[in-house]
Short mmCIF file of C-alpha atoms in Angstrom, two decimals:
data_model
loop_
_atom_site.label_atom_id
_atom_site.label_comp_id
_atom_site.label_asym_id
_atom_site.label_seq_id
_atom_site.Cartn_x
_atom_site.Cartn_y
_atom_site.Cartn_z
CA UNK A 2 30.18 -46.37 -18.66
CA UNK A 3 26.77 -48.80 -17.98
CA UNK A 4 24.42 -48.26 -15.22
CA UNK A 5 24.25 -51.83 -15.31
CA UNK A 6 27.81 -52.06 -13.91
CA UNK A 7 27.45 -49.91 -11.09
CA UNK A 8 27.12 -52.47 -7.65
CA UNK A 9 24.28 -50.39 -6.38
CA UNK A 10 21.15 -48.88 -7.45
CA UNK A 11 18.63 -46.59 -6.23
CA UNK A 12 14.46 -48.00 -6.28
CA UNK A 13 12.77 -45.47 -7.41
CA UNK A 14 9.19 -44.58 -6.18
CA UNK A 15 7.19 -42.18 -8.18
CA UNK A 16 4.98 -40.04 -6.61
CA UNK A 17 2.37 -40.10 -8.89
CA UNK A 18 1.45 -43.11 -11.52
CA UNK A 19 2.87 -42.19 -14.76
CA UNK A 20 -0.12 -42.42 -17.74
CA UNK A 21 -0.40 -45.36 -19.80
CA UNK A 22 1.00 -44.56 -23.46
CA UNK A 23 1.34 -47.19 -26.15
CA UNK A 24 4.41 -46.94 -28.88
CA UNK A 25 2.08 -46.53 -31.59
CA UNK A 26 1.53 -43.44 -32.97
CA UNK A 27 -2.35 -43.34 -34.17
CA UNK A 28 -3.91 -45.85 -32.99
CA UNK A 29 -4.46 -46.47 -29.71
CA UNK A 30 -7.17 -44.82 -27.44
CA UNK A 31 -7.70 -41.25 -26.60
CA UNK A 32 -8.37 -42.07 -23.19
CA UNK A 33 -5.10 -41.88 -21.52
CA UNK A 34 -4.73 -38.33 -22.29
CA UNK A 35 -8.49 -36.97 -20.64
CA UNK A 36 -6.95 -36.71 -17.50
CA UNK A 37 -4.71 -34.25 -16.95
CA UNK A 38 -1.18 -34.71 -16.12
CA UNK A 39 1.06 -33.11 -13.53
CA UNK A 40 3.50 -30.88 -14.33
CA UNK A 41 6.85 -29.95 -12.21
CA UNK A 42 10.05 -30.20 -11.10
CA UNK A 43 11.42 -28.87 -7.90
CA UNK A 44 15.29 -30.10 -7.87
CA UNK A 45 17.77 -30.86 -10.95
CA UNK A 46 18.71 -34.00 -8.90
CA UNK A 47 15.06 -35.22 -8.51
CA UNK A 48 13.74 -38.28 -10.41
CA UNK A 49 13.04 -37.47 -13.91
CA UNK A 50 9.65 -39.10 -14.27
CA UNK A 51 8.15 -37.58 -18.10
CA UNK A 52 10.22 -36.38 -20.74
CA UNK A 53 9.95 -34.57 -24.02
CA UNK A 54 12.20 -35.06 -27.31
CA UNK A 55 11.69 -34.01 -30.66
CA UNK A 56 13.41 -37.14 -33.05
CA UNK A 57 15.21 -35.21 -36.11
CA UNK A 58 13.89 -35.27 -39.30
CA UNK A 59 12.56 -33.31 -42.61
CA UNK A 60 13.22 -29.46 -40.58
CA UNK A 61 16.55 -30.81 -39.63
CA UNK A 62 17.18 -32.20 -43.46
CA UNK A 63 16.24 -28.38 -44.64
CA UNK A 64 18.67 -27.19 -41.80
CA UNK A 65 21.30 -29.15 -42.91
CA UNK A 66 21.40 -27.39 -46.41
CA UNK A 67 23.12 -24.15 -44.73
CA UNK A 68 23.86 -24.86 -41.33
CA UNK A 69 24.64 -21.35 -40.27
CA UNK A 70 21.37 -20.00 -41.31
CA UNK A 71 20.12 -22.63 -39.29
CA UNK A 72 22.00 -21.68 -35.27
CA UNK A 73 24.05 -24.82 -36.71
CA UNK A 74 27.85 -25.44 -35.18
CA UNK A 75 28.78 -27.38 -38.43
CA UNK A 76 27.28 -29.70 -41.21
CA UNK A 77 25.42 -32.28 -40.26
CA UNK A 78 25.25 -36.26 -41.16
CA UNK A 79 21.07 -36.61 -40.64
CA UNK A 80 20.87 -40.33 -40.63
CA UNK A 81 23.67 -40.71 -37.48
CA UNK A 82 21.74 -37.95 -35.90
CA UNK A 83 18.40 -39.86 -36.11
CA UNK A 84 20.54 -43.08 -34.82
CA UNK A 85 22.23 -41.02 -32.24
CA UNK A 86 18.78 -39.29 -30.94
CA UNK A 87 17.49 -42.98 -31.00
CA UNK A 88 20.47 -44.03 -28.79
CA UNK A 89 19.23 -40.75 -26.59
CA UNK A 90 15.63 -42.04 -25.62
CA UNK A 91 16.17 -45.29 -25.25
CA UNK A 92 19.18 -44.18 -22.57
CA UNK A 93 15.77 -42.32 -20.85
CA UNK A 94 13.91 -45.29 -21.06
CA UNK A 95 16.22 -47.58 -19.27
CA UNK A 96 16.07 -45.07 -16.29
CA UNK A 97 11.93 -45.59 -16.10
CA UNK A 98 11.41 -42.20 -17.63
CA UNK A 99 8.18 -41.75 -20.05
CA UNK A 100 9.12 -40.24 -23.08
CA UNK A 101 7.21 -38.55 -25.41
CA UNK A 102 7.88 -37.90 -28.74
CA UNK A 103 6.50 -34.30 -30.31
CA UNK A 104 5.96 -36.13 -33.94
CA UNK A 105 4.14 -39.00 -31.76
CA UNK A 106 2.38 -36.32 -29.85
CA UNK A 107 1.19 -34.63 -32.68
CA UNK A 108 -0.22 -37.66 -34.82
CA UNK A 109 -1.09 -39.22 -31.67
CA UNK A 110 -5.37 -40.86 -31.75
CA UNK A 111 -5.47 -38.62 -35.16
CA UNK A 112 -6.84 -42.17 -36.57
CA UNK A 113 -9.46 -42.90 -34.15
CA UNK A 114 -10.93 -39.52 -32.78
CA UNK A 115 -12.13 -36.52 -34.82
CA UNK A 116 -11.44 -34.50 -32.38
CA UNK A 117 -7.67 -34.96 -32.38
CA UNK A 118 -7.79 -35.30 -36.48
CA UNK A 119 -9.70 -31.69 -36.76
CA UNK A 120 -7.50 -30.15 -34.14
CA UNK A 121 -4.43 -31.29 -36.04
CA UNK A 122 -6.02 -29.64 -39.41
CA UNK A 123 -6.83 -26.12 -37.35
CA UNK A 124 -3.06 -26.32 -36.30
CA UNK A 125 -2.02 -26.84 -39.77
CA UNK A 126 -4.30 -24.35 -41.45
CA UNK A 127 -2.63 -21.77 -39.56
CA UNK A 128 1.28 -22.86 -40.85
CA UNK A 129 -0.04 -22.77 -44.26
CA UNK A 130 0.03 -19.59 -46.25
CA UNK A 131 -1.36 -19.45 -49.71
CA UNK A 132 -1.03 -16.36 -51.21
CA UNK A 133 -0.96 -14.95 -54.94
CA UNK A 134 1.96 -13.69 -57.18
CA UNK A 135 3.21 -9.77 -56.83
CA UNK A 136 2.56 -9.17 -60.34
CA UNK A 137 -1.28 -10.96 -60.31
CA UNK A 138 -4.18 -8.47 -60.46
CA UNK A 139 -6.37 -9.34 -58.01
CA UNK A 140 -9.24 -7.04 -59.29
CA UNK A 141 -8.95 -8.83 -62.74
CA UNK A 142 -9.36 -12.58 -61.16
CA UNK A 143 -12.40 -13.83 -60.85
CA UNK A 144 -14.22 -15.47 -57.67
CA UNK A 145 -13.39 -19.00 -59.10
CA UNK A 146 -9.63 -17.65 -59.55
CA UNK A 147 -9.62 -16.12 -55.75
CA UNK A 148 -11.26 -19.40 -54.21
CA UNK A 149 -7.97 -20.68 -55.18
CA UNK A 150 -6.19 -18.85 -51.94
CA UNK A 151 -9.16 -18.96 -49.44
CA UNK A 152 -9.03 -20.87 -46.33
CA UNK A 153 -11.88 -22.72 -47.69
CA UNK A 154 -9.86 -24.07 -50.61
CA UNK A 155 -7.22 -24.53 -47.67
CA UNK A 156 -9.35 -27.11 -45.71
CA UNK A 157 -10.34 -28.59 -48.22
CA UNK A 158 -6.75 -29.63 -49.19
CA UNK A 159 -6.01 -30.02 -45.28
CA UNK A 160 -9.10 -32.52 -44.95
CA UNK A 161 -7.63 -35.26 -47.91
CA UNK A 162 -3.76 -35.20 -45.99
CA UNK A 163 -2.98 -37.85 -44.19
CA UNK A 164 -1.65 -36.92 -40.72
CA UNK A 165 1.78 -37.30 -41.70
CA UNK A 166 1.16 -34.75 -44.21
CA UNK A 167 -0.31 -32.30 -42.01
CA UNK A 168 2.56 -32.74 -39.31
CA UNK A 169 5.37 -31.94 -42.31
CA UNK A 170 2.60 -28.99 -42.85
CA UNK A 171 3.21 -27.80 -38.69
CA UNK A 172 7.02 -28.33 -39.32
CA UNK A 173 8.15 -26.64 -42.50
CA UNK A 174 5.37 -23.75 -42.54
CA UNK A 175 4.82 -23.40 -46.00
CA UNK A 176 3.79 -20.90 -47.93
CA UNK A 177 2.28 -21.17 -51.90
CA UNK A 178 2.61 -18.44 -54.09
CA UNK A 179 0.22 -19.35 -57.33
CA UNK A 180 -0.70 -16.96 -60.16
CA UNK A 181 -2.49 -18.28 -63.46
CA UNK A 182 -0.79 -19.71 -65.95
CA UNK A 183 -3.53 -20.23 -68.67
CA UNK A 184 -3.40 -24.18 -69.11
CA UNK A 185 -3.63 -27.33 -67.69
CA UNK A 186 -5.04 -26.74 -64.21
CA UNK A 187 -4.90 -23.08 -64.68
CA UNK A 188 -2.23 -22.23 -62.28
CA UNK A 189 1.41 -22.71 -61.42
CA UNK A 190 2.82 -22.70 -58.06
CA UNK A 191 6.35 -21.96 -56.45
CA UNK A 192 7.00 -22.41 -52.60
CA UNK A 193 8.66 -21.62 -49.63
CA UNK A 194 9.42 -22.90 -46.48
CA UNK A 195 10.21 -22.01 -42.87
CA UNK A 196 11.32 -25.33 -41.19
CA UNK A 197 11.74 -25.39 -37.58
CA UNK A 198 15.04 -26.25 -37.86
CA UNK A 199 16.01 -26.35 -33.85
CA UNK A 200 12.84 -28.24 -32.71
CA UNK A 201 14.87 -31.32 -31.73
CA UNK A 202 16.30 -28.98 -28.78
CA UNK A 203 12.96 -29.34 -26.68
CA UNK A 204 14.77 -27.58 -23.13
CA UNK A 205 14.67 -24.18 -25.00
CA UNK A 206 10.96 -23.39 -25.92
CA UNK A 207 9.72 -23.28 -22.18
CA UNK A 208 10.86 -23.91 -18.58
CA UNK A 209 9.40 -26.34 -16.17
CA UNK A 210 9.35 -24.85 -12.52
CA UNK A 211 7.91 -25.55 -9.34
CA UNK A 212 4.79 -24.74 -10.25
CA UNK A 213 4.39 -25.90 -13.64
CA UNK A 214 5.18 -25.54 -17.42
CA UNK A 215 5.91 -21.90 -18.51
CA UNK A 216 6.16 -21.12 -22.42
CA UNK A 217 8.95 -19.31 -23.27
CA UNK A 218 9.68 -16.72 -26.19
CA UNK A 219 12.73 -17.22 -27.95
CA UNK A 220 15.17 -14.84 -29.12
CA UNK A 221 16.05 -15.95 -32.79
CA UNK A 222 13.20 -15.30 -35.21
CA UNK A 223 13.42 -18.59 -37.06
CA UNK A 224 13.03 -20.27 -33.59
CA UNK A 225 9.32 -18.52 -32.49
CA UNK A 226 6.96 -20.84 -33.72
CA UNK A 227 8.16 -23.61 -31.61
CA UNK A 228 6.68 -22.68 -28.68
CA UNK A 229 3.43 -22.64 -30.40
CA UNK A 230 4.13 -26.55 -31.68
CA UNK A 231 4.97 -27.29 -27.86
CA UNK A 232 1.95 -25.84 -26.55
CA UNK A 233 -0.03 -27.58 -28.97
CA UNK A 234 1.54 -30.99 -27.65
CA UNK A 235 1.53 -29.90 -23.91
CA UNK A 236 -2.54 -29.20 -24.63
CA UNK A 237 -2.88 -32.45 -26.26
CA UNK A 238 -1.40 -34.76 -23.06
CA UNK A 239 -3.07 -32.35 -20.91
CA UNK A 240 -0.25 -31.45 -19.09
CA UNK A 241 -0.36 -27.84 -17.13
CA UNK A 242 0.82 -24.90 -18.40
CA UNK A 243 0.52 -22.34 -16.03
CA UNK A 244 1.91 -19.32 -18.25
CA UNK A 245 3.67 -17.67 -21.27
CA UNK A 246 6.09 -14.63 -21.64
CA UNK A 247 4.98 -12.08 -23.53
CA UNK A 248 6.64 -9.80 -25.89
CA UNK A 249 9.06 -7.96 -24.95
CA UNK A 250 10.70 -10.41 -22.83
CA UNK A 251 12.73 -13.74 -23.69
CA UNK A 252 13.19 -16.71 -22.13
CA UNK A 253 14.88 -20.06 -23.28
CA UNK A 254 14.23 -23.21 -21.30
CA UNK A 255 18.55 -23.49 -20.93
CA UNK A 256 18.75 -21.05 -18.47
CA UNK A 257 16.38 -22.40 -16.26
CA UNK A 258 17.80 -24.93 -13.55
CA UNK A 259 15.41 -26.27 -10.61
CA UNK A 260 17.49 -26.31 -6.80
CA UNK A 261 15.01 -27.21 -4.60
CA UNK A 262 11.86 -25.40 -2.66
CA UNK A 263 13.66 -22.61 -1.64
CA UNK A 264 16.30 -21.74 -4.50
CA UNK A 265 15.97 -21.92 -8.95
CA UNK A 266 18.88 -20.37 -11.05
CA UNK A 267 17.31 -18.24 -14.17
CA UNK A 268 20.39 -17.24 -16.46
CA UNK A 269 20.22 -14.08 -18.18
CA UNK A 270 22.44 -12.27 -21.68
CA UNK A 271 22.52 -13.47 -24.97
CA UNK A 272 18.90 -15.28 -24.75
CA UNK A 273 17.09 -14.85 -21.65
CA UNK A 274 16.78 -10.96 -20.24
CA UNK A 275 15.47 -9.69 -17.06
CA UNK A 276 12.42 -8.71 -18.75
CA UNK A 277 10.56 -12.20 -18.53
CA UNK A 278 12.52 -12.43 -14.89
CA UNK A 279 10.49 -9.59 -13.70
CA UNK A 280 7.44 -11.72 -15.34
CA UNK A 281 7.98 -14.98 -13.71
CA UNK A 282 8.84 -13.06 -10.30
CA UNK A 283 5.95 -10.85 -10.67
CA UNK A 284 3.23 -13.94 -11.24
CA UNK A 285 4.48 -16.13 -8.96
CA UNK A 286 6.03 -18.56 -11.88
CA UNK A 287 9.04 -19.87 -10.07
CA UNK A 288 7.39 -20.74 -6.73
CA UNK A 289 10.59 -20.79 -5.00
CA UNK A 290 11.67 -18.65 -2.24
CA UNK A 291 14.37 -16.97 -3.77
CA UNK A 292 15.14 -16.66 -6.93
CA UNK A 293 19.02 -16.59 -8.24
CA UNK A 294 20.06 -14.61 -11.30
CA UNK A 295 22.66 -15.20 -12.88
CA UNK A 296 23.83 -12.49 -15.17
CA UNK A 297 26.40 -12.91 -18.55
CA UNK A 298 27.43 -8.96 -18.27
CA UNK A 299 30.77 -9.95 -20.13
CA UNK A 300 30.66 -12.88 -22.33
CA UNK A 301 27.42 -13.53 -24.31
CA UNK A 302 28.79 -15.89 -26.75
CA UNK A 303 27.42 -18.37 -28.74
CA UNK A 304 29.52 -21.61 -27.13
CA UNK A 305 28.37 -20.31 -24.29
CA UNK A 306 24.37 -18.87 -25.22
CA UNK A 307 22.50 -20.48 -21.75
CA UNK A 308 23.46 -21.10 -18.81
CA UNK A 309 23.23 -25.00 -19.50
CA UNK A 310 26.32 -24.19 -20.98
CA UNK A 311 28.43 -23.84 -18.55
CA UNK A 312 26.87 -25.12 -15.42
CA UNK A 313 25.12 -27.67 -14.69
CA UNK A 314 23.44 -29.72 -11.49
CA UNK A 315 24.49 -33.65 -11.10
CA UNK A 316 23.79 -34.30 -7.49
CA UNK A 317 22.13 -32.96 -4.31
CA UNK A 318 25.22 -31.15 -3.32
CA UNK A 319 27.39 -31.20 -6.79
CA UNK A 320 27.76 -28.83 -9.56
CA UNK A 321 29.41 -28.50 -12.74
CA UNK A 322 30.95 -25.44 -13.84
CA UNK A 323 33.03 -23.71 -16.58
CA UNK A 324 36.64 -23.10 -14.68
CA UNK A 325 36.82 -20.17 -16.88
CA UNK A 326 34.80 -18.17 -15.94
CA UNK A 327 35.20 -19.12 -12.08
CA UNK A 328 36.43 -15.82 -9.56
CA UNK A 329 36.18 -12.68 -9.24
CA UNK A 330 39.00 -12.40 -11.58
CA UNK A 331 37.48 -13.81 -14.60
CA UNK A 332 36.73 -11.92 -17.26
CA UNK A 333 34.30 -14.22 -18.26
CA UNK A 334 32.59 -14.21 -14.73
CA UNK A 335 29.08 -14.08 -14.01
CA UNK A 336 27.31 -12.39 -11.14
CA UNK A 337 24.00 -13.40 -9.21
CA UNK A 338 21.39 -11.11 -7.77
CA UNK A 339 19.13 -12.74 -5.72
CA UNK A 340 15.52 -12.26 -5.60
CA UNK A 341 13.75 -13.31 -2.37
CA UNK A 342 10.28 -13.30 -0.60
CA UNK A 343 9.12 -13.38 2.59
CA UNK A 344 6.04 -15.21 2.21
CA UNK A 345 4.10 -16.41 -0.68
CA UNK A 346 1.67 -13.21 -0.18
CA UNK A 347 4.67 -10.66 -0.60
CA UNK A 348 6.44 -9.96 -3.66
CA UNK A 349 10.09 -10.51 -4.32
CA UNK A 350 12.55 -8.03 -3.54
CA UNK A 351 16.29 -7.60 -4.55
CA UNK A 352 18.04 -8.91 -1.75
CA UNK A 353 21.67 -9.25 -2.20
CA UNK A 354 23.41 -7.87 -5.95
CA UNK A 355 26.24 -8.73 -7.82
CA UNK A 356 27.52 -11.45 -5.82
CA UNK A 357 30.40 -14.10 -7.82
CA UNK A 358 28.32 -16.47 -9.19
CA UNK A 359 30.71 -19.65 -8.26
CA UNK A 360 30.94 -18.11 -4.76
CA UNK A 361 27.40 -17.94 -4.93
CA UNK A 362 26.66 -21.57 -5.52
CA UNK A 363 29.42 -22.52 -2.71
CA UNK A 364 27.59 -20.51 -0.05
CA UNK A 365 24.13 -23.07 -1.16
CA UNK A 366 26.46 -25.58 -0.24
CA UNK A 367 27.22 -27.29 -3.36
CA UNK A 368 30.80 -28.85 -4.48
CA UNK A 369 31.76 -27.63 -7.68
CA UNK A 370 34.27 -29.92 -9.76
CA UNK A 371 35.24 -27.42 -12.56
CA UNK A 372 35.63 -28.25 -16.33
CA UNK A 373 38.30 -26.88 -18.17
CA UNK A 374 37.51 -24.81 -21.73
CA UNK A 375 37.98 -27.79 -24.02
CA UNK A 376 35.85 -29.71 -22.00
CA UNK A 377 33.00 -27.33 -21.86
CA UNK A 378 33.23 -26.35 -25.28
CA UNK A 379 32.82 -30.19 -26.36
CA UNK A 380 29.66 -30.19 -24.37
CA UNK A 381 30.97 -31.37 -21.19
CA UNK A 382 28.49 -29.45 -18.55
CA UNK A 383 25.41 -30.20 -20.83
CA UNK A 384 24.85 -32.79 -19.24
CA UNK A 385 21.44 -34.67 -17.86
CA UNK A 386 20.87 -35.54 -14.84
CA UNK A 387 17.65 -38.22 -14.83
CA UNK A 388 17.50 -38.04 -11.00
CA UNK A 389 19.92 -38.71 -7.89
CA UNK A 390 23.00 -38.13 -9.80
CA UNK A 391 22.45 -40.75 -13.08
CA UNK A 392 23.56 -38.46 -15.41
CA UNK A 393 24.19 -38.33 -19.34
CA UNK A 394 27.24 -37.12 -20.49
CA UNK A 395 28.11 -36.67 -24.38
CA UNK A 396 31.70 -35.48 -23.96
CA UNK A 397 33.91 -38.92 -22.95
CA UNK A 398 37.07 -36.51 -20.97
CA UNK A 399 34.12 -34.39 -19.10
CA UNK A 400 32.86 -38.01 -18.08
CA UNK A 401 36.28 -39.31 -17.10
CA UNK A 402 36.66 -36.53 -15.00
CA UNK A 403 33.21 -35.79 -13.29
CA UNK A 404 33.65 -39.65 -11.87
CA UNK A 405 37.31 -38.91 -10.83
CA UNK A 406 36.23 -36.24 -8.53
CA UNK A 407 35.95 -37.25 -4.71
CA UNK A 408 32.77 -34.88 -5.37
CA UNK A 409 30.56 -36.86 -7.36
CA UNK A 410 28.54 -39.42 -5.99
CA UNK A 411 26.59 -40.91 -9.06
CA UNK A 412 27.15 -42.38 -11.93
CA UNK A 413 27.93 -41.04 -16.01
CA UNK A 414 27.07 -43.03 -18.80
CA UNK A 415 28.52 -41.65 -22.01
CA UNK A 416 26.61 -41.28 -25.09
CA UNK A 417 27.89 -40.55 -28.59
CA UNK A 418 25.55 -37.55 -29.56
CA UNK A 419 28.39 -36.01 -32.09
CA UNK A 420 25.96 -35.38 -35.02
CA UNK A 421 23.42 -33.72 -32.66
CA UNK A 422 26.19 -31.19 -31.16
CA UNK A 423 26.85 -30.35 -34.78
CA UNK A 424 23.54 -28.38 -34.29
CA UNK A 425 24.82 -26.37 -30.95
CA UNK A 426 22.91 -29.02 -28.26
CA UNK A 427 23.89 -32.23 -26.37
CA UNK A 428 21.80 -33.97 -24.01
CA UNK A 429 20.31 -30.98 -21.45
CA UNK A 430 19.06 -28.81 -24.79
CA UNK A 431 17.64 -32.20 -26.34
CA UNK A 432 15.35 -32.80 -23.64
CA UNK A 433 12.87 -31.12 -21.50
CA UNK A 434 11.42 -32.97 -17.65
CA UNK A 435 7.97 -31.69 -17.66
CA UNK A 436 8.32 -34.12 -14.14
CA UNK A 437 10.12 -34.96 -11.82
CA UNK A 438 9.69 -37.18 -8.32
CA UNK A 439 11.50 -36.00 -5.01
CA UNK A 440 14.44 -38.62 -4.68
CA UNK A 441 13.54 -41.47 -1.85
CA UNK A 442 15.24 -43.01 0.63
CA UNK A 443 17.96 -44.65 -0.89
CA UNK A 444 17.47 -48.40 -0.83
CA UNK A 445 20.65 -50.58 -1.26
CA UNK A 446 19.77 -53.78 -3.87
CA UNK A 447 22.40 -55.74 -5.35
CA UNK A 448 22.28 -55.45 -9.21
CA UNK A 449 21.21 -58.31 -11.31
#
């Protein structure tokens, strides 16, 4: 279904002016990025104003090769994904959201300004690890020999790449193993790599809350250094990043869902844990009122790893959830404690405990149209909502149905994103609103 055949449309109003940014990649002027950029969202349903996507590409090739080492569902076809994640942003772009690219981000005035070129080099000196053989002698080499591993043989090499190079350099970590080998050039080389193989899922590697960007720490080992690409890009547009969870605590960006001033759902189980809650609620990172969590005591599976998952936000008022694991009854079921404050001065306390979590989202006075297992497990609450209910749907049924409901207000437009689910993500885990704009008065214009 096309926005363009709905009879009416919201204007939408931004309340701030969204930076200039040019589609190409190098060469244009630093100067839109030396002011900073605001960061925020305060409701699901607001108007998604900046996004950021990571487009698929050499990590996700390297993935592919065993997708089960890589958090993969199933194999994966990399050229439909590309055209799929294609098909993705330009779906944003038709709803006035920005979108930035992290490959753009990253080779973004590397042409022009040295600062951007050198920065881009420092990143990449620290992905790449040269190291010598097990079975070389270090006392027996000789200082021409152990220049061969030291970071100033390392920028040197850095300093000829072109910025293409040095981004593959950021994405597959390398690491070169060389010991001598008597001719030619005097050594031989073997490598390996550590592709970050789940960048393309930009919700996960921080949350964006009232009062800014918050880096997460995710919970699978292969997944850590993306936070640390993500910073580098969030540094780089100057957008605000107003804190990071340290160790011990995790936090994944799918758990995270944005209700308004007063209320924010943080899910907790198989990736997030109340560890980094008690961060957030201890420095003020939510800047909500209360705070909702929602705990997976029971479940923790894999189909259904964030909360993302199996609810979602797609209007002021409307929710989608999981039916299964709806009631007290459920085996499945989560429960919410809820964290309030009485003023922004006072910490949060633990107000209410263990309350059903669907019953919990009634009482904030949403409608909840439920989705059914096959539904949900084809994607069907991962949805996006780009602000007063558009929303992005990958699974066709879960689209049929969410406009069928006498609940739903907006408008779904499908999108195949098959070859991107293949990697456990549809449209919610591919993105991340670093802003949003509070909805406007609605204004009634025909459609051209």
């Amino acid at each position: 279904m096309n926005s363009s055949n709905v009879p009416h449309r919201w204007e939408r109003r931004s309340a701030s002016p969204v930076l200039p940014y040019s589609s190409s990649t190098r060469g244009s002027p630093v100067a839109p990025f030396r002011a900073p950029m605001e960061s925020g969202q305060e409701h699901e349903d607001d108007v998604a104003e900046v996004a950021i996507v990571a487009s698929p590409g050499l990590p996700k090739m390297m993935g592919a090769l065993h997708p089960a080492g890589s958090l993969y569902e199933k194999p994966v076809n990399l050229r439909l994904a590309v055209e799929q994640h294609a098909a993705f942003r330009r779906l944003l772009e038709s709803h006035s959201v920005r979108v930035y690219d992290v490959l753009e981000i990253l080779l973004k005035d590397t042409e022009r300004s040295v600062s951007a070129r050198v920065a881009l080099e420092a990143f990449a000196a620290r992905c790449l690890t040269y190291q010598f053989s097990s079975e070389v002698n270090r006392a027996k080499l000789g200082k021409a020999d152990r220049e061969m591993v030291a970071d100033s043989y390392k920028r040197k090499v850095l300093e000829g790449m072109s910025p293409e190079q040095l981004v593959d350099i950021i994405k597959t970590n390398p690491t070169v193993t060389i010991e001598p080998s008597g001719r030619d050039t005097g050594f031989t080389a073997s490598y390996s790599f550590r592709p970050l193989t789940n960048l393309m899922f930009t919700r996960d590697q921080q949350v964006t809350t009232r009062r800014g960007i918050i880096m997460a720490r995710l919970r699978a080992e292969q997944r850590r250094r993306e936070v640390d690409v993500m910073q580098f890009c969030f540094d780089k547009l100057k957008l605000q990043v107003v804190g990071r969870i340290p160790p011990p605590g995790y936090l994944e960006g799918g758990d995270f869902f944005p209700v308004g001033e007063d209320l924010c759902f943080i899910g907790v189980g198989l990736r997030s844990d109340m560890t980094a809650v008690q961060y957030m609620l201890e420095h003020d990172l939510f800047g909500t009122r209360r705070v909702a969590v929602v705990k997976d005591e029971r479940d923790q599976h894999q189909d259904r790893m964030h909360l993302d998952c199996v609810f979602n936000i797609i209007g002021r008022s409307t929710a989608l959830m999981f039916a299964g694991m709806m009631g007290e009854q459920s085996p499945l079921r989560r429960n919410v404690d809820e964290y309030a404050r009485a003023s922004d001065t006072e910490p949060y306390r633990a107000v209410r405990r263990d309350v059903e979590f669907s019953a919990y989202v009634a009482e904030q006075g949403f409608e909840v149209i439920p989705l059914e297992e096959e539904h949900q497990l084809a994607y069907g609450c991962n949805v996006l909502n780009v602000g007063a209910g558009h929303v992005i749907s990958v699974c066709s049924q879960a689209a049929r149905e969410i406009v069928a409901s006498d609940k739903f207000h907006g408008n779904v437009e499908y999108l195949d994103f098959s070859q991107c689910t293949a990697m456990y993500g549809a449209a919610h885990c591919a993105s991340q609103i670093v802003r949003r704009a509070p909805v406007p008065p609605m204004s009634l214009n025909a459609s051209s």
